[in-house]
Short mmCIF file of C-alpha atoms in Angstrom, two decimals:
data_model
loop_
_atom_site.label_atom_id
_atom_site.label_comp_id
_atom_site.label_asym_id
_atom_site.label_seq_id
_atom_site.Cartn_x
_atom_site.Cartn_y
_atom_site.Cartn_z
CA MET A 708 23.92 130.26 -215.92
CA SER A 709 27.32 130.06 -214.38
CA GLY A 710 29.30 127.10 -215.61
CA LEU A 711 30.16 123.83 -214.00
CA ARG A 712 32.97 123.53 -211.54
CA ILE A 713 34.69 120.23 -212.13
CA LEU A 714 37.09 118.61 -209.71
CA VAL A 715 39.40 115.90 -211.00
CA PRO A 716 41.36 114.05 -208.33
CA ILE A 717 44.44 112.28 -209.68
CA LYS A 718 47.07 109.99 -208.21
CA ARG A 719 50.74 109.47 -208.86
CA VAL A 720 51.44 105.77 -209.25
CA ILE A 721 54.19 103.50 -210.48
CA ASP A 722 54.16 103.61 -214.26
CA TYR A 723 52.03 100.92 -215.85
CA ALA A 724 54.97 99.60 -217.88
CA VAL A 725 57.15 99.00 -214.82
CA LYS A 726 57.08 95.60 -213.16
CA PRO A 727 56.62 96.27 -209.43
CA ARG A 728 59.06 94.65 -207.04
CA VAL A 729 58.32 93.74 -203.45
CA ASN A 730 60.81 95.16 -200.98
CA ARG A 731 63.07 92.95 -198.95
CA ALA A 732 61.05 93.24 -195.74
CA GLN A 733 57.89 92.17 -197.60
CA THR A 734 55.97 95.14 -196.28
CA ALA A 735 55.36 97.08 -199.48
CA VAL A 736 56.24 97.53 -203.12
CA GLU A 737 59.57 99.20 -203.89
CA THR A 738 58.92 102.79 -204.97
CA ALA A 739 62.35 104.42 -204.75
CA ASN A 740 63.98 105.09 -208.14
CA VAL A 741 61.02 103.67 -210.01
CA LYS A 742 59.39 105.53 -212.85
CA HIS A 743 56.11 107.08 -211.79
CA SER A 744 53.34 108.62 -213.83
CA MET A 745 49.72 109.63 -213.60
CA ASN A 746 47.27 106.82 -212.93
CA PRO A 747 45.94 105.95 -216.42
CA PHE A 748 42.32 105.98 -215.26
CA ASP A 749 42.82 109.51 -213.94
CA GLU A 750 44.12 110.59 -217.32
CA LEU A 751 40.78 109.48 -218.69
CA SER A 752 38.95 111.66 -216.19
CA ILE A 753 41.03 114.75 -217.00
CA GLU A 754 40.46 114.11 -220.68
CA GLU A 755 36.73 113.75 -220.14
CA ALA A 756 36.56 117.07 -218.30
CA ILE A 757 38.41 118.78 -221.15
CA ARG A 758 36.22 117.12 -223.77
CA LEU A 759 33.10 118.29 -221.97
CA ARG A 760 34.44 121.80 -222.29
CA GLU A 761 35.28 121.27 -225.94
CA ARG A 762 31.74 120.02 -226.51
CA LYS A 763 30.57 123.47 -225.37
CA VAL A 764 29.15 122.34 -222.07
CA PRO A 765 29.42 125.51 -219.99
CA ILE A 766 32.34 124.89 -217.66
CA GLN A 767 33.70 127.50 -215.38
CA GLU A 768 36.72 125.68 -214.12
CA ILE A 769 38.55 122.37 -214.17
CA VAL A 770 40.58 121.83 -211.01
CA ALA A 771 43.05 118.98 -210.72
CA PHE A 772 43.76 117.66 -207.24
CA SER A 773 46.34 115.30 -205.86
CA ALA A 774 47.46 114.17 -202.43
CA GLY A 775 50.90 112.68 -202.19
CA PRO A 776 54.63 113.35 -201.99
CA ALA A 777 56.26 116.45 -203.43
CA LYS A 778 56.73 114.77 -206.79
CA SER A 779 52.97 114.58 -207.27
CA GLN A 780 53.43 118.10 -208.59
CA ASP A 781 54.75 116.62 -211.82
CA ILE A 782 51.51 114.85 -212.58
CA LEU A 783 49.51 117.93 -211.65
CA ARG A 784 51.58 119.82 -214.21
CA THR A 785 50.79 117.11 -216.73
CA ALA A 786 47.10 117.48 -215.93
CA MET A 787 47.34 121.23 -216.46
CA ALA A 788 49.27 120.67 -219.68
CA MET A 789 46.39 118.53 -220.88
CA GLY A 790 43.94 121.31 -220.09
CA ALA A 791 43.06 121.63 -216.40
CA ASP A 792 42.94 125.27 -215.29
CA ARG A 793 44.63 125.04 -211.93
CA SER A 794 45.49 122.49 -209.32
CA ILE A 795 45.69 121.79 -205.62
CA HIS A 796 48.39 119.66 -204.09
CA VAL A 797 47.99 118.29 -200.58
CA VAL A 798 51.46 117.28 -199.51
CA VAL A 799 51.65 113.90 -197.82
CA GLU A 800 55.27 112.92 -197.34
CA GLU A 801 56.29 109.33 -197.91
CA LYS A 802 57.32 108.97 -194.29
CA ASP A 803 53.92 110.12 -193.07
CA PRO A 804 51.11 107.61 -192.71
CA GLN A 805 49.71 107.00 -196.17
CA LEU A 806 46.14 107.86 -197.00
CA GLU A 807 43.63 105.09 -197.46
CA PRO A 808 40.58 105.35 -199.73
CA LEU A 809 38.40 106.49 -196.81
CA GLY A 810 40.96 109.14 -195.85
CA VAL A 811 41.13 110.37 -199.42
CA ALA A 812 37.34 110.45 -199.64
CA LYS A 813 37.11 112.51 -196.43
CA LEU A 814 39.76 114.86 -197.77
CA LEU A 815 38.00 115.16 -201.11
CA LYS A 816 34.75 115.96 -199.36
CA LYS A 817 36.42 118.96 -197.75
CA VAL A 818 37.94 120.00 -201.06
CA VAL A 819 34.61 119.71 -202.85
CA GLU A 820 33.00 121.89 -200.20
CA GLU A 821 35.82 124.42 -200.34
CA GLN A 822 35.91 124.59 -204.14
CA LYS A 823 32.12 124.43 -204.50
CA SER A 824 32.55 121.77 -207.16
CA ASP A 825 29.44 120.30 -208.70
CA LEU A 826 30.97 117.49 -210.67
CA VAL A 827 33.77 115.19 -209.57
CA ILE A 828 35.32 112.90 -212.16
CA LEU A 829 37.61 110.23 -210.73
CA GLY A 830 39.41 107.26 -212.19
CA LYS A 831 37.58 104.08 -211.29
CA GLN A 832 40.66 102.73 -209.53
CA SER A 833 44.35 103.33 -209.23
CA ILE A 834 46.68 100.80 -210.75
CA ASP A 835 48.75 100.51 -207.57
CA ASP A 836 46.24 99.73 -204.82
CA ASP A 837 43.36 98.73 -207.10
CA ALA A 838 40.98 99.53 -204.27
CA SER A 839 38.28 101.08 -206.48
CA GLN A 840 36.61 102.65 -203.46
CA THR A 841 37.37 106.36 -203.33
CA GLY A 842 34.69 107.54 -205.75
CA GLN A 843 32.00 105.48 -204.11
CA MET A 844 32.98 106.54 -200.61
CA LEU A 845 33.05 110.18 -201.63
CA ALA A 846 29.57 109.87 -203.11
CA GLY A 847 28.42 108.31 -199.85
CA LEU A 848 29.98 111.02 -197.70
CA LEU A 849 28.53 113.81 -199.80
CA GLY A 850 25.18 112.12 -200.38
CA TRP A 851 25.52 112.70 -204.11
CA PRO A 852 24.46 110.39 -206.93
CA GLN A 853 27.23 108.41 -208.54
CA ALA A 854 27.87 106.73 -211.86
CA THR A 855 30.78 104.32 -211.81
CA GLN A 856 32.74 102.85 -214.73
CA ALA A 857 31.47 105.41 -217.20
CA SER A 858 31.97 104.73 -220.89
CA LYS A 859 29.98 107.75 -222.09
CA VAL A 860 29.00 111.01 -220.39
CA GLU A 861 26.47 113.52 -221.61
CA ILE A 862 25.43 116.69 -219.86
CA SER A 863 22.46 118.80 -220.81
CA ASP A 864 21.54 121.63 -218.52
CA LYS A 865 21.49 120.04 -215.06
CA THR A 866 20.94 116.45 -216.10
CA VAL A 867 23.79 114.04 -216.60
CA THR A 868 23.35 110.83 -218.59
CA VAL A 869 26.05 108.26 -218.13
CA ILE A 870 26.48 104.93 -219.86
CA LYS A 871 28.21 102.55 -217.46
CA GLU A 872 30.09 99.38 -218.18
CA VAL A 873 28.69 96.49 -216.19
CA ASP A 874 29.25 92.76 -216.41
CA GLY A 875 28.11 91.56 -219.80
CA GLY A 876 26.82 94.86 -221.14
CA VAL A 877 26.11 98.49 -220.42
CA GLU A 878 23.74 100.32 -218.15
CA THR A 879 22.42 103.85 -218.68
CA VAL A 880 21.82 106.03 -215.66
CA LYS A 881 20.53 109.56 -215.36
CA ALA A 882 20.99 111.94 -212.47
CA ASN A 883 20.96 115.60 -211.62
CA LEU A 884 24.01 117.61 -210.71
CA PRO A 885 25.92 117.60 -208.46
CA MET A 886 27.29 114.12 -208.99
CA ILE A 887 30.28 111.76 -208.96
CA ILE A 888 31.53 109.95 -212.05
CA THR A 889 34.25 107.34 -212.19
CA THR A 890 35.83 106.53 -215.52
CA ASP A 891 36.35 103.25 -217.31
CA LEU A 892 38.92 102.40 -219.95
CA ARG A 893 36.80 103.05 -223.03
CA LEU A 894 35.53 106.50 -222.08
CA ASN A 895 37.93 108.40 -224.33
CA GLU A 896 41.46 108.55 -225.66
CA PRO A 897 43.58 110.82 -223.45
CA ARG A 898 45.68 113.33 -225.34
CA TYR A 899 49.41 113.48 -224.96
CA ALA A 900 50.73 116.34 -222.85
CA SER A 901 53.03 117.93 -225.41
CA LEU A 902 56.22 119.78 -224.61
CA PRO A 903 54.94 123.29 -225.41
CA ASN A 904 51.83 122.67 -223.34
CA ILE A 905 53.89 121.47 -220.39
CA MET A 906 55.88 124.69 -220.64
CA LYS A 907 52.69 126.74 -220.71
CA ALA A 908 51.28 124.77 -217.77
CA LYS A 909 54.14 126.00 -215.59
CA LYS A 910 52.41 129.34 -215.48
CA LYS A 911 49.11 127.90 -214.26
CA PRO A 912 48.48 128.25 -210.52
CA LEU A 913 49.28 125.34 -208.24
CA GLU A 914 48.21 125.61 -204.62
CA LYS A 915 50.14 123.73 -201.95
CA LYS A 916 48.28 122.60 -198.86
CA THR A 917 48.58 120.12 -196.06
CA LEU A 918 46.12 117.79 -194.39
CA LYS A 919 46.00 120.16 -191.42
CA ASP A 920 44.65 122.92 -193.66
CA TYR A 921 41.60 120.74 -194.12
CA GLY A 922 41.45 119.84 -190.44
CA LEU A 923 42.20 116.21 -191.05
CA ASP A 924 44.53 113.93 -189.22
CA GLU A 925 44.01 110.54 -190.76
CA GLN A 926 45.52 107.56 -189.07
CA PRO A 927 45.65 104.36 -191.09
CA ARG A 928 42.91 101.88 -190.23
CA LEU A 929 44.37 99.03 -192.17
CA THR A 930 47.62 97.25 -191.50
CA THR A 931 49.53 95.53 -194.24
CA VAL A 932 50.44 92.10 -192.98
CA LYS A 933 52.62 90.91 -195.81
CA VAL A 934 53.28 91.63 -199.44
CA THR A 935 54.53 88.84 -201.68
CA GLU A 936 54.99 88.34 -205.38
CA PRO A 937 52.56 85.99 -207.12
CA PRO A 938 53.91 82.47 -207.48
CA PRO A 939 55.78 81.99 -210.75
CA ARG A 940 53.80 80.27 -213.47
CA LYS A 941 54.57 76.58 -213.74
CA GLY A 942 55.52 75.29 -217.15
CA GLY A 943 53.10 73.09 -219.09
CA VAL A 944 53.65 69.45 -220.03
CA LYS A 945 53.42 67.78 -223.40
CA VAL A 946 51.38 64.60 -223.72
CA ASP A 947 51.96 61.96 -226.37
CA ASP A 948 48.42 61.03 -227.25
CA VAL A 949 44.78 61.27 -226.25
CA ASP A 950 45.07 58.55 -223.61
CA GLY A 951 48.02 60.31 -222.10
CA MET A 952 46.06 63.55 -221.94
CA ILE A 953 43.06 61.87 -220.28
CA SER A 954 45.17 60.21 -217.66
CA LYS A 955 46.97 63.47 -217.00
CA LEU A 956 43.67 65.33 -216.63
CA LYS A 957 42.41 62.65 -214.23
CA GLU A 958 45.59 63.00 -212.27
CA LEU A 959 44.97 66.74 -211.91
CA GLY A 960 41.37 66.13 -210.91
CA ALA A 961 39.93 67.94 -213.92
CA LEU A 962 37.90 64.93 -215.07
CA MET B 452 63.22 135.15 -248.30
CA ALA B 453 65.54 135.12 -245.33
CA ALA B 454 62.68 135.94 -242.98
CA VAL B 455 60.67 132.99 -244.26
CA ASN B 456 63.64 130.72 -243.83
CA ARG B 457 64.02 131.84 -240.27
CA THR B 458 60.45 130.95 -239.37
CA LEU B 459 60.84 127.61 -241.11
CA ARG B 460 64.07 126.99 -239.26
CA HIS B 461 62.28 127.72 -236.03
CA GLN B 462 59.51 125.29 -236.93
CA VAL B 463 61.98 122.55 -237.77
CA ILE B 464 63.80 122.98 -234.47
CA ARG B 465 60.54 122.99 -232.59
CA ILE B 466 59.27 119.75 -234.07
CA TYR B 467 62.68 118.20 -233.52
CA LYS B 468 62.54 119.11 -229.85
CA GLU B 469 59.01 117.84 -229.53
CA LEU B 470 59.99 114.53 -231.06
CA LEU B 471 63.00 114.29 -228.75
CA PHE B 472 60.68 114.85 -225.82
CA LEU B 473 58.41 112.07 -227.01
CA GLY B 474 61.41 109.82 -227.46
CA ARG B 475 62.10 109.73 -223.75
CA GLU B 476 59.39 107.13 -223.39
CA TYR B 477 60.14 105.18 -226.54
CA PRO B 478 59.86 101.43 -225.86
CA LEU B 479 63.24 100.66 -227.41
CA GLY B 480 64.98 103.30 -225.34
CA TYR B 481 65.88 106.93 -225.68
CA ASP B 482 69.30 106.28 -227.25
CA TYR B 483 67.80 104.17 -229.99
CA PHE B 484 65.24 106.85 -230.71
CA ARG B 485 67.57 109.83 -230.55
CA THR B 486 70.20 108.52 -232.91
CA ARG B 487 67.56 107.61 -235.47
CA LEU B 488 65.76 110.90 -235.12
CA HIS B 489 69.04 112.75 -235.52
CA LYS B 490 69.88 110.76 -238.62
CA ALA B 491 66.46 111.38 -240.11
CA PHE B 492 66.78 115.12 -239.67
CA ALA B 493 70.42 115.23 -240.76
CA SER B 494 69.58 113.37 -243.97
CA GLN B 495 67.24 116.23 -244.91
CA GLN B 496 69.54 119.09 -244.06
CA HIS B 497 70.46 119.76 -247.69
CA LEU B 498 66.88 120.90 -248.42
CA THR B 499 66.68 124.55 -249.37
CA ASP B 500 63.44 124.66 -251.29
CA GLU B 501 60.74 126.14 -249.12
CA LYS B 502 58.09 123.75 -250.35
CA GLN B 503 60.22 120.73 -249.64
CA ILE B 504 61.04 121.94 -246.15
CA LYS B 505 57.37 122.42 -245.44
CA GLN B 506 56.72 118.90 -246.65
CA GLY B 507 59.45 117.67 -244.34
CA ILE B 508 57.86 119.44 -241.38
CA GLU B 509 54.52 117.88 -242.26
CA ARG B 510 56.14 114.49 -242.32
CA ALA B 511 57.64 115.11 -238.90
CA GLU B 512 54.22 116.17 -237.60
CA HIS B 513 52.80 112.96 -238.98
CA VAL B 514 55.46 110.94 -237.20
CA ARG B 515 54.69 112.77 -233.96
CA LYS B 516 51.03 111.82 -234.22
CA GLU B 517 51.95 108.24 -234.99
CA ILE B 518 54.18 108.01 -231.93
CA GLU B 519 51.49 109.49 -229.70
CA ALA B 520 49.03 106.94 -231.06
CA LEU B 521 51.57 104.19 -230.47
CA TYR B 522 51.95 105.17 -226.82
CA TYR B 523 48.20 105.38 -226.35
CA LEU B 524 47.59 101.99 -227.90
CA LYS B 525 50.39 100.35 -225.98
CA ARG B 526 48.94 101.56 -222.71
CA TYR B 527 45.36 100.80 -223.65
CA ARG B 528 46.26 97.24 -224.58
CA ALA B 529 48.25 96.71 -221.39
CA LEU B 530 45.36 97.96 -219.25
CA ARG B 531 42.82 95.96 -221.19
CA GLN B 532 44.89 92.87 -220.69
CA ARG B 533 45.04 93.52 -216.96
CA TYR B 534 41.59 94.77 -216.16
CA ASP B 535 39.15 93.75 -218.86
CA LYS B 536 39.97 90.19 -219.77
CA VAL B 537 38.29 87.93 -217.28
#
């Protein structure tokens, strides 16, 4: 049996530790000169692909994929340092119209068909847009089964068992390959891309493509009306006694 | 003897570089990390005994693992705070 071909799409986002700032025109979040890194949920999906291989699931290839500006290469290198075999970079310049989840899903569909992937592991959402749609849309476009918010993945032969995190508990689903999995926070503990591995990853192949190569010309369907910061938290008040608290609560309409 | 020392020297430099690389993301800043790392290595430079040097390298490896775990936990907790707590 020839092994699995896994596709792991990843996204370059503003680092989780950075506090995002809204730009002056209130149209978007400031991205220039801000530290970027791989979306943490995508790190989980890379790690899961590598762990599947380490658990002796027959895997032919792990391909990392990213669409974004030239600097997305850095995170693809990180993915390869962690253990992906090669990667594909679709260059979308910052001045070009940005891809929306549907656009990404359409693009991924083409990539899946081109790479003949039979398992796609995505992060459940990116920490910049928080759309949490791409995986589901891709599953819809391909007509494949999907397991979202995975906290455990097991593969035996052609059957995949996934434990999903749902409100107030877990849910176990079973499906046959090919399928789509999106990762949740407790799936695994991503390894650190060490310096020697990053050096080694420079030798791994990285393919550069454009949207045109996939015959796509996505125009944005959504318009951003306005971006504002959340209102600052108001300070609390101290009350002297119980009566004071009750009257205060009544004032606020909580009683 | 000299050949062994050379490999050990190489190992020490390698772990030093790896730690420096990790330090770029240290929460208290790279400068804080680098000066302390430098001091820690410099304080051990008198070691000549092979066994002691090996112990030192092991300690450095241990520190590397600790720092990696620190980064992981820091990120995990931040994400949990943002996405899991309802």
